[in-house]
mmCIF file of C-alpha atoms and ligand atoms in Angstrom:
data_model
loop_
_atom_site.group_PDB
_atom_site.id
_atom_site.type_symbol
_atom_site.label_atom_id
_atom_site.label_comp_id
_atom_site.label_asym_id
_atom_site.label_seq_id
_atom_site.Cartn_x
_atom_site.Cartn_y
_atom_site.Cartn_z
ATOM 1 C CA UNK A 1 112.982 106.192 98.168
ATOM 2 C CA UNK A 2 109.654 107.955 97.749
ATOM 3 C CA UNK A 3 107.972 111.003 99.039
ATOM 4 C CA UNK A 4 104.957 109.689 100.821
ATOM 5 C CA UNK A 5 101.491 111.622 102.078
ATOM 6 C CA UNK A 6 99.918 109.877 104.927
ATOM 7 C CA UNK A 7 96.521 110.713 106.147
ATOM 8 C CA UNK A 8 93.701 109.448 108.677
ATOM 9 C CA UNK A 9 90.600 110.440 110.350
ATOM 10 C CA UNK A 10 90.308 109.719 114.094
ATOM 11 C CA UNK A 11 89.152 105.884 113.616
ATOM 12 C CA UNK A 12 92.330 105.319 111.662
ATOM 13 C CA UNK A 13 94.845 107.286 113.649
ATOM 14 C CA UNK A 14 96.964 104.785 115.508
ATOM 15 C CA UNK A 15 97.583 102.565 112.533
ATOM 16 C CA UNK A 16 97.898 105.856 110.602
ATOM 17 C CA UNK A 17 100.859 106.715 112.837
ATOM 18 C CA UNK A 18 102.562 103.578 113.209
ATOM 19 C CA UNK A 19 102.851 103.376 109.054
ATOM 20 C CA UNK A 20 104.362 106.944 108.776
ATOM 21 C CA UNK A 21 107.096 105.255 111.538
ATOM 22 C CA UNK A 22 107.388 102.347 109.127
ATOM 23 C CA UNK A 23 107.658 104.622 106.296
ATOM 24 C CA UNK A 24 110.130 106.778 107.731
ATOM 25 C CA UNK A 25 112.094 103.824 109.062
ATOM 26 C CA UNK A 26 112.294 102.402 105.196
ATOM 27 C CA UNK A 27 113.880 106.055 104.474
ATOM 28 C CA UNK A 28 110.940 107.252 102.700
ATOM 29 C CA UNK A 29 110.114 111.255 103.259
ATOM 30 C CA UNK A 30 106.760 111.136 104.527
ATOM 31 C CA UNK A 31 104.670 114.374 105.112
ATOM 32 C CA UNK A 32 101.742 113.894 107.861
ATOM 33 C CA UNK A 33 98.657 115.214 106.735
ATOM 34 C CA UNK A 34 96.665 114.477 109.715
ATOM 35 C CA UNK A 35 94.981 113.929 111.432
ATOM 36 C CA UNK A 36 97.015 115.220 113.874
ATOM 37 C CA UNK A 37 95.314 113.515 117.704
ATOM 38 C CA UNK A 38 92.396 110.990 117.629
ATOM 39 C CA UNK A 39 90.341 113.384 118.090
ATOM 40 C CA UNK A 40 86.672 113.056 116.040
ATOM 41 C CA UNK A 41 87.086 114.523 111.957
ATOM 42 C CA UNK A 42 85.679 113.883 108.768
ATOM 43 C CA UNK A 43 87.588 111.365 106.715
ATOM 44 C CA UNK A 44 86.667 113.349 103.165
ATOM 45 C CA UNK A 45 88.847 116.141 104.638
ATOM 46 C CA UNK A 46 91.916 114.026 104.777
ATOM 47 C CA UNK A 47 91.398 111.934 101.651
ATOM 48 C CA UNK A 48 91.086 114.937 99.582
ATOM 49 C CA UNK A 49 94.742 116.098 101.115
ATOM 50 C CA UNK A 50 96.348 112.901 100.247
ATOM 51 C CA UNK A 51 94.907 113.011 96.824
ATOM 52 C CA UNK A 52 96.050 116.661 96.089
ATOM 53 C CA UNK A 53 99.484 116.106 97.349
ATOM 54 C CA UNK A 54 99.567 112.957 95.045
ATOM 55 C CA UNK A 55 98.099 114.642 92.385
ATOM 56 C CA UNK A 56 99.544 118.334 91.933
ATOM 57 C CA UNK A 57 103.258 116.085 92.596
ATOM 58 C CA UNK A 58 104.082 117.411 96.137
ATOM 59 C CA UNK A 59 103.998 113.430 97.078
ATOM 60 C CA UNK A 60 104.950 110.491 94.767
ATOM 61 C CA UNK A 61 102.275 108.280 96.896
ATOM 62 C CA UNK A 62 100.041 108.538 99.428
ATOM 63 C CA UNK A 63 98.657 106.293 102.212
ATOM 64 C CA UNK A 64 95.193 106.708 103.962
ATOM 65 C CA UNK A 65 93.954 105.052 106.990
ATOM 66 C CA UNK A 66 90.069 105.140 108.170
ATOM 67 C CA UNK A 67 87.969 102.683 110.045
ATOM 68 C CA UNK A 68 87.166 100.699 107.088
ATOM 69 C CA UNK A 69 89.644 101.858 104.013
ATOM 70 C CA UNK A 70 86.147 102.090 102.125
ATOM 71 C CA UNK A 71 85.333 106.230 102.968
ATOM 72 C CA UNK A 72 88.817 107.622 102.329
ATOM 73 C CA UNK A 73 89.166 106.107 99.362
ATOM 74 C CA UNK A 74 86.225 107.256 97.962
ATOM 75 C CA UNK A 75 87.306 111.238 98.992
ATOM 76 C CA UNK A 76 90.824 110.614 97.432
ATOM 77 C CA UNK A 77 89.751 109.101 94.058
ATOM 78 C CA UNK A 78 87.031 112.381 93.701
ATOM 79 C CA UNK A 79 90.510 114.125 93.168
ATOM 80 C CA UNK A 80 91.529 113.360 89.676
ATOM 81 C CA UNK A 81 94.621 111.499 88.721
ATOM 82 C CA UNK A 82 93.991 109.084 91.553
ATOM 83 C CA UNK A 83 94.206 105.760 91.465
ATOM 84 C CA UNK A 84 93.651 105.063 95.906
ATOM 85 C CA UNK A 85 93.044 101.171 96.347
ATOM 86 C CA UNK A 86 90.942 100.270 99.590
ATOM 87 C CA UNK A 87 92.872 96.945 100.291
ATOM 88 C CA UNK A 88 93.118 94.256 103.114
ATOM 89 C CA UNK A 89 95.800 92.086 102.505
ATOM 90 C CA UNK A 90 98.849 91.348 101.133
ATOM 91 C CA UNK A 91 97.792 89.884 97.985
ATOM 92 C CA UNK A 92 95.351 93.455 97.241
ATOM 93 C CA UNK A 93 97.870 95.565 98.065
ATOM 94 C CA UNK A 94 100.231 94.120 95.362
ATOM 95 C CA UNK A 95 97.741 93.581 92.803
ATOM 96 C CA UNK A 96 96.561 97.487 93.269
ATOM 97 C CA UNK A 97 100.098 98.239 92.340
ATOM 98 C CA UNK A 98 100.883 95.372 89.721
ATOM 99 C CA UNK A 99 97.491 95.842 87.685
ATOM 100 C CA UNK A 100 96.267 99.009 88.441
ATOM 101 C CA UNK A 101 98.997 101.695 88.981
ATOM 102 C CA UNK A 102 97.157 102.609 92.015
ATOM 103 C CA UNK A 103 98.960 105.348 93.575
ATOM 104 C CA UNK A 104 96.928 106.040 96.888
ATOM 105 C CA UNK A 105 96.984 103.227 99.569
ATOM 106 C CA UNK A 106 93.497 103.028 101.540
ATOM 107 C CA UNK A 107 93.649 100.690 104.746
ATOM 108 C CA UNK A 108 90.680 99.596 107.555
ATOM 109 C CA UNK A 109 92.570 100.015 110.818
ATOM 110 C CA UNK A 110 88.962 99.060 112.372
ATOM 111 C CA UNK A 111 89.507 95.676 109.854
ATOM 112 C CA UNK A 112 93.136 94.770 109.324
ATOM 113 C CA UNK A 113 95.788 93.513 111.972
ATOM 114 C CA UNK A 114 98.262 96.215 112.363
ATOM 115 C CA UNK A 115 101.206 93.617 111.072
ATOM 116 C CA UNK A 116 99.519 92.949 108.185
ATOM 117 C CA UNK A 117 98.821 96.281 107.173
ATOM 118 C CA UNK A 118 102.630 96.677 107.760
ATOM 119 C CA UNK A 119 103.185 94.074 105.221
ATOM 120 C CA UNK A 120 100.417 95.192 102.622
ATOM 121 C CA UNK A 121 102.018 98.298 102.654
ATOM 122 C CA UNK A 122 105.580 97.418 102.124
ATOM 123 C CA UNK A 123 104.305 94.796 99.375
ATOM 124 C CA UNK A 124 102.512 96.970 97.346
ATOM 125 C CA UNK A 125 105.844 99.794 97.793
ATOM 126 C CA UNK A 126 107.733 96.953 96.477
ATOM 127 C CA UNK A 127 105.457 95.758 94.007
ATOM 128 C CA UNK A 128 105.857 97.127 90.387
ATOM 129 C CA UNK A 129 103.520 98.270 88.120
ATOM 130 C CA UNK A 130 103.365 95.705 85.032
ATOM 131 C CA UNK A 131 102.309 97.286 81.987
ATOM 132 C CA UNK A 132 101.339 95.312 79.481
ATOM 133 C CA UNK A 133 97.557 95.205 79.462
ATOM 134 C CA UNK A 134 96.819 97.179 82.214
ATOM 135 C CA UNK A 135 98.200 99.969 80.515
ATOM 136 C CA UNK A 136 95.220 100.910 78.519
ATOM 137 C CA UNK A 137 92.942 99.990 81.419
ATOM 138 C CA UNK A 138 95.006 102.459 83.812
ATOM 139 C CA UNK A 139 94.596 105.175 81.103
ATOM 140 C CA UNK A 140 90.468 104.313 80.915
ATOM 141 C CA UNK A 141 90.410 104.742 84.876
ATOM 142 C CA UNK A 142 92.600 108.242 84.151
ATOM 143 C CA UNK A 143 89.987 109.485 81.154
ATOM 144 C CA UNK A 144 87.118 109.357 83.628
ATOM 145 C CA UNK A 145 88.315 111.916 86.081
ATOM 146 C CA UNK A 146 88.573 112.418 88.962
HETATM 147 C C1 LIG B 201 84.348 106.819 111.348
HETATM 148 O O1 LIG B 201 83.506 106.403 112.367
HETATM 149 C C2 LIG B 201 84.216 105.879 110.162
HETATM 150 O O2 LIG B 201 82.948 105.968 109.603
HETATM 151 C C3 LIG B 201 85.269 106.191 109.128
HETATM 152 O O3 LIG B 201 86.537 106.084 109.707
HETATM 153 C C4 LIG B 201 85.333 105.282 107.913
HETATM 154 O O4 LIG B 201 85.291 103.945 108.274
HETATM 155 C C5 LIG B 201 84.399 105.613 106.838
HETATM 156 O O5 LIG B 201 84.435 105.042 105.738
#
């Protein structure tokens, strides 16, 4: 089981909430990051939590939620050491685990069916990493920073 960091801004709240259920319902320790209530934030803010708890090894992984994925993505990979994969599908989520180590989750609840993001997220917690080639790729995305 993992230690998981979940955070959202106000458009990705509900799906945001229902994941750290999943989570916790797998037996994963999840810590909430906020946003705490739907009301109106700044996605950056919560991004750049996830990332830091990822990062400085308070969390294993992290999972974001805004309207699109896109924005909180961008906040958590400005923290370096992350590897946060906006994804919309099954088949995304795995590959950001399989080829690209990714270690931050990014999800559009404004974009995805809430089942589906279920199942992204589950696939790409029980997706492994495959080495190989991607190994030196991963390190490449590492040596640029954050
Ligand atoms: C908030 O309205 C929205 O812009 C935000 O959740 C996200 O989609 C940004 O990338």
């Amino acid at each position: 089981m993992s230690r998981i960091a979940v955070g959202s801004d106000h458009a990705g709240f509900a799906l945001k909430q229902q994941l750290a259920d999943v989570l916790r319902d797998l037996g994963h320790e999840v810590s909430d990051l906020g946003a705490h209530s739907a009301d109106r934030v700044d996605y950056p803010d919560f991004g750049e939590a996830v990332g830091r708890a990822v990062a400085g090894g308070d969390a294993d992984l992290g999972v974001c939620v805004c309207g699109s994925g896109l924005g909180i993505a961008m906040a958590a990979n400005k923290v370096s050491g992350i590897r946060a994969a906006p994804v919309h599908d099954v088949v995304s989520a795995q590959l950001a685990r399989q080829h690209n180590d990714a270690n931050v989750l990014c999800l559009g609840e404004r974009l995805i069916d809430p089942e589906v993001a279920v199942r992204a997220v589950t696939a790409w917690l029980d997706a492994e990493f495959e080495g190989g080639r991607h190994v030196g790729r991963v390190a490449k995305l590492d040596a640029l920073g954050g």
